Amino acid sequence: MTALRMKQSSVNLINQIDDNNTALLEKVFLFLKVNVPEKKEKKEENLTPEQKRRLALVDELCGAFSACQTVDWKKDKEEYLIEKYGQ
């Protein structure tokens, strides 16, 4: 069973609980609250100046290596080997 199907099945089971049964709903809520961590946004305010500098450098160089690669690397390798070692 995939995670998506498990999530949907869980929601379906929760929807079957009677809205008047507050005790059961409270138990389910507390269980989920304890076992499912909240998603926290990444805060850059907590970064040190060195970490901020590194992050700026990564953002600047992101994708630099993939942009400079040639399409036919095998041909480039062959030409390099011919230049270096001859035929």
mmCIF file with all atom_site columns, C-alpha atoms in Angstrom:
data_model
loop_
_atom_site.group_PDB
_atom_site.id
_atom_site.type_symbol
_atom_site.label_atom_id
_atom_site.label_alt_id
_atom_site.label_comp_id
_atom_site.label_asym_id
_atom_site.label_entity_id
_atom_site.label_seq_id
_atom_site.pdbx_PDB_ins_code
_atom_site.Cartn_x
_atom_site.Cartn_y
_atom_site.Cartn_z
_atom_site.occupancy
_atom_site.B_iso_or_equiv
_atom_site.pdbx_formal_charge
_atom_site.auth_seq_id
_atom_site.auth_comp_id
_atom_site.auth_asym_id
_atom_site.auth_atom_id
_atom_site.pdbx_PDB_model_num
ATOM 1  C CA . MET A 1 1  ? 0.000   0.000  0.000   1.00 0.00 ? 1  MET A CA 1
ATOM 2  C CA . THR A 1 2  ? 1.384   3.365  -0.986  1.00 0.00 ? 2  THR A CA 1
ATOM 3  C CA . ALA A 1 3  ? 1.671   6.292  1.392   1.00 0.00 ? 3  ALA A CA 1
ATOM 4  C CA . LEU A 1 4  ? -0.996  8.176  -0.541  1.00 0.00 ? 4  LEU A CA 1
ATOM 5  C CA . ARG A 1 5  ? -3.471  5.306  -0.195  1.00 0.00 ? 5  ARG A CA 1
ATOM 6  C CA . MET A 1 6  ? -2.685  4.927  3.513   1.00 0.00 ? 6  MET A CA 1
ATOM 7  C CA . LYS A 1 7  ? -3.254  8.634  4.037   1.00 0.00 ? 7  LYS A CA 1
ATOM 8  C CA . GLN A 1 8  ? -6.558  8.531  2.163   1.00 0.00 ? 8  GLN A CA 1
ATOM 9  C CA . SER A 1 9  ? -7.688  5.442  4.093   1.00 0.00 ? 9  SER A CA 1
ATOM 10 C CA . SER A 1 10 ? -6.837  7.160  7.371   1.00 0.00 ? 10 SER A CA 1
ATOM 11 C CA . VAL A 1 11 ? -8.845  10.224 6.394   1.00 0.00 ? 11 VAL A CA 1
ATOM 12 C CA . ASN A 1 12 ? -11.777 8.012  5.387   1.00 0.00 ? 12 ASN A CA 1
ATOM 13 C CA . LEU A 1 13 ? -11.684 6.233  8.749   1.00 0.00 ? 13 LEU A CA 1
ATOM 14 C CA . ILE A 1 14 ? -11.561 9.539  10.634  1.00 0.00 ? 14 ILE A CA 1
ATOM 15 C CA . ASN A 1 15 ? -14.532 10.805 8.616   1.00 0.00 ? 15 ASN A CA 1
ATOM 16 C CA . GLN A 1 16 ? -16.551 7.763  9.745   1.00 0.00 ? 16 GLN A CA 1
ATOM 17 C CA . ILE A 1 17 ? -16.272 8.786  13.390  1.00 0.00 ? 17 ILE A CA 1
ATOM 18 C CA . ASP A 1 18 ? -19.468 10.330 14.695  1.00 0.00 ? 18 ASP A CA 1
ATOM 19 C CA . ASP A 1 19 ? -19.042 14.077 15.220  1.00 0.00 ? 19 ASP A CA 1
ATOM 20 C CA . ASN A 1 20 ? -20.803 13.776 18.579  1.00 0.00 ? 20 ASN A CA 1
ATOM 21 C CA . ASN A 1 21 ? -18.216 11.307 19.887  1.00 0.00 ? 21 ASN A CA 1
ATOM 22 C CA . THR A 1 22 ? -15.801 13.931 21.141  1.00 0.00 ? 22 THR A CA 1
ATOM 23 C CA . ALA A 1 23 ? -13.854 11.501 23.330  1.00 0.00 ? 23 ALA A CA 1
ATOM 24 C CA . LEU A 1 24 ? -12.867 9.326  20.361  1.00 0.00 ? 24 LEU A CA 1
ATOM 25 C CA . LEU A 1 25 ? -12.114 12.361 18.196  1.00 0.00 ? 25 LEU A CA 1
ATOM 26 C CA . GLU A 1 26 ? -9.927  13.753 20.972  1.00 0.00 ? 26 GLU A CA 1
ATOM 27 C CA . LYS A 1 27 ? -7.996  10.454 21.213  1.00 0.00 ? 27 LYS A CA 1
ATOM 28 C CA . VAL A 1 28 ? -7.418  10.401 17.457  1.00 0.00 ? 28 VAL A CA 1
ATOM 29 C CA . PHE A 1 29 ? -6.356  14.053 17.465  1.00 0.00 ? 29 PHE A CA 1
ATOM 30 C CA . LEU A 1 30 ? -3.929  13.565 20.349  1.00 0.00 ? 30 LEU A CA 1
ATOM 31 C CA . PHE A 1 31 ? -2.472  10.454 18.685  1.00 0.00 ? 31 PHE A CA 1
ATOM 32 C CA . LEU A 1 32 ? -1.880  12.343 15.439  1.00 0.00 ? 32 LEU A CA 1
ATOM 33 C CA . LYS A 1 33 ? -0.543  15.408 17.240  1.00 0.00 ? 33 LYS A CA 1
ATOM 34 C CA . VAL A 1 34 ? 2.043   13.304 19.090  1.00 0.00 ? 34 VAL A CA 1
ATOM 35 C CA . ASN A 1 35 ? 3.089   11.037 16.219  1.00 0.00 ? 35 ASN A CA 1
ATOM 36 C CA . VAL A 1 36 ? 3.049   13.367 13.214  1.00 0.00 ? 36 VAL A CA 1
ATOM 37 C CA . PRO A 1 37 ? 5.700   16.099 13.370  1.00 0.00 ? 37 PRO A CA 1
ATOM 38 C CA . GLU A 1 38 ? 4.749   19.549 12.178  1.00 0.00 ? 38 GLU A CA 1
ATOM 39 C CA . LYS A 1 39 ? 6.430   20.854 9.071   1.00 0.00 ? 39 LYS A CA 1
ATOM 40 C CA . LYS A 1 40 ? 8.664   23.727 10.020  1.00 0.00 ? 40 LYS A CA 1
ATOM 41 C CA . GLU A 1 41 ? 9.729   26.341 7.559   1.00 0.00 ? 41 GLU A CA 1
ATOM 42 C CA . LYS A 1 42 ? 13.453  26.697 7.068   1.00 0.00 ? 42 LYS A CA 1
ATOM 43 C CA . LYS A 1 43 ? 14.404  29.943 8.706   1.00 0.00 ? 43 LYS A CA 1
ATOM 44 C CA . GLU A 1 44 ? 17.482  31.675 7.391   1.00 0.00 ? 44 GLU A CA 1
ATOM 45 C CA . GLU A 1 45 ? 17.474  34.122 10.300  1.00 0.00 ? 45 GLU A CA 1
ATOM 46 C CA . ASN A 1 46 ? 19.067  31.446 12.494  1.00 0.00 ? 46 ASN A CA 1
ATOM 47 C CA . LEU A 1 47 ? 22.060  31.012 10.185  1.00 0.00 ? 47 LEU A CA 1
ATOM 48 C CA . THR A 1 48 ? 25.490  32.229 11.156  1.00 0.00 ? 48 THR A CA 1
ATOM 49 C CA . PRO A 1 49 ? 27.229  34.747 8.872   1.00 0.00 ? 49 PRO A CA 1
ATOM 50 C CA . GLU A 1 50 ? 29.528  31.964 7.616   1.00 0.00 ? 50 GLU A CA 1
ATOM 51 C CA . GLN A 1 51 ? 26.524  29.779 6.749   1.00 0.00 ? 51 GLN A CA 1
ATOM 52 C CA . LYS A 1 52 ? 24.849  32.692 4.965   1.00 0.00 ? 52 LYS A CA 1
ATOM 53 C CA . ARG A 1 53 ? 28.039  33.280 2.944   1.00 0.00 ? 53 ARG A CA 1
ATOM 54 C CA . ARG A 1 54 ? 28.204  29.608 1.967   1.00 0.00 ? 54 ARG A CA 1
ATOM 55 C CA . LEU A 1 55 ? 24.523  29.562 1.011   1.00 0.00 ? 55 LEU A CA 1
ATOM 56 C CA . ALA A 1 56 ? 25.008  32.637 -1.193  1.00 0.00 ? 56 ALA A CA 1
ATOM 57 C CA . LEU A 1 57 ? 27.963  30.935 -2.882  1.00 0.00 ? 57 LEU A CA 1
ATOM 58 C CA . VAL A 1 58 ? 25.921  27.787 -3.532  1.00 0.00 ? 58 VAL A CA 1
ATOM 59 C CA . ASP A 1 59 ? 23.066  29.839 -4.993  1.00 0.00 ? 59 ASP A CA 1
ATOM 60 C CA . GLU A 1 60 ? 25.535  31.679 -7.231  1.00 0.00 ? 60 GLU A CA 1
ATOM 61 C CA . LEU A 1 61 ? 27.173  28.516 -8.562  1.00 0.00 ? 61 LEU A CA 1
ATOM 62 C CA . CYS A 1 62 ? 24.044  26.354 -8.753  1.00 0.00 ? 62 CYS A CA 1
ATOM 63 C CA . GLY A 1 63 ? 23.952  24.659 -12.161 1.00 0.00 ? 63 GLY A CA 1
ATOM 64 C CA . ALA A 1 64 ? 27.278  26.092 -13.325 1.00 0.00 ? 64 ALA A CA 1
ATOM 65 C CA . PHE A 1 65 ? 28.802  22.717 -14.054 1.00 0.00 ? 65 PHE A CA 1
ATOM 66 C CA . SER A 1 66 ? 25.870  21.293 -15.971 1.00 0.00 ? 66 SER A CA 1
ATOM 67 C CA . ALA A 1 67 ? 25.719  24.388 -18.201 1.00 0.00 ? 67 ALA A CA 1
ATOM 68 C CA . CYS A 1 68 ? 29.323  24.059 -19.348 1.00 0.00 ? 68 CYS A CA 1
ATOM 69 C CA . GLN A 1 69 ? 29.231  20.359 -20.231 1.00 0.00 ? 69 GLN A CA 1
ATOM 70 C CA . THR A 1 70 ? 29.398  19.487 -23.893 1.00 0.00 ? 70 THR A CA 1
ATOM 71 C CA . VAL A 1 71 ? 26.882  17.218 -25.540 1.00 0.00 ? 71 VAL A CA 1
ATOM 72 C CA . ASP A 1 72 ? 29.412  14.886 -27.157 1.00 0.00 ? 72 ASP A CA 1
ATOM 73 C CA . TRP A 1 73 ? 31.802  14.108 -24.311 1.00 0.00 ? 73 TRP A CA 1
ATOM 74 C CA . LYS A 1 74 ? 33.001  10.874 -25.932 1.00 0.00 ? 74 LYS A CA 1
ATOM 75 C CA . LYS A 1 75 ? 34.286  12.779 -28.950 1.00 0.00 ? 75 LYS A CA 1
ATOM 76 C CA . ASP A 1 76 ? 36.002  15.316 -26.697 1.00 0.00 ? 76 ASP A CA 1
ATOM 77 C CA . LYS A 1 77 ? 37.650  12.477 -24.746 1.00 0.00 ? 77 LYS A CA 1
ATOM 78 C CA . GLU A 1 78 ? 38.821  10.811 -27.948 1.00 0.00 ? 78 GLU A CA 1
ATOM 79 C CA . GLU A 1 79 ? 40.302  14.076 -29.258 1.00 0.00 ? 79 GLU A CA 1
ATOM 80 C CA . TYR A 1 80 ? 42.067  14.661 -25.932 1.00 0.00 ? 80 TYR A CA 1
ATOM 81 C CA . LEU A 1 81 ? 43.574  11.173 -25.955 1.00 0.00 ? 81 LEU A CA 1
ATOM 82 C CA . ILE A 1 82 ? 44.720  11.575 -29.569 1.00 0.00 ? 82 ILE A CA 1
ATOM 83 C CA . GLU A 1 83 ? 46.353  14.904 -28.717 1.00 0.00 ? 83 GLU A CA 1
ATOM 84 C CA . LYS A 1 84 ? 48.035  13.470 -25.639 1.00 0.00 ? 84 LYS A CA 1
ATOM 85 C CA . TYR A 1 85 ? 49.164  10.068 -26.909 1.00 0.00 ? 85 TYR A CA 1
ATOM 86 C CA . GLY A 1 86 ? 48.919  10.339 -30.697 1.00 0.00 ? 86 GLY A CA 1
ATOM 87 C CA . GLN A 1 87 ? 47.199  7.773  -32.900 1.00 0.00 ? 87 GLN A CA 1
#
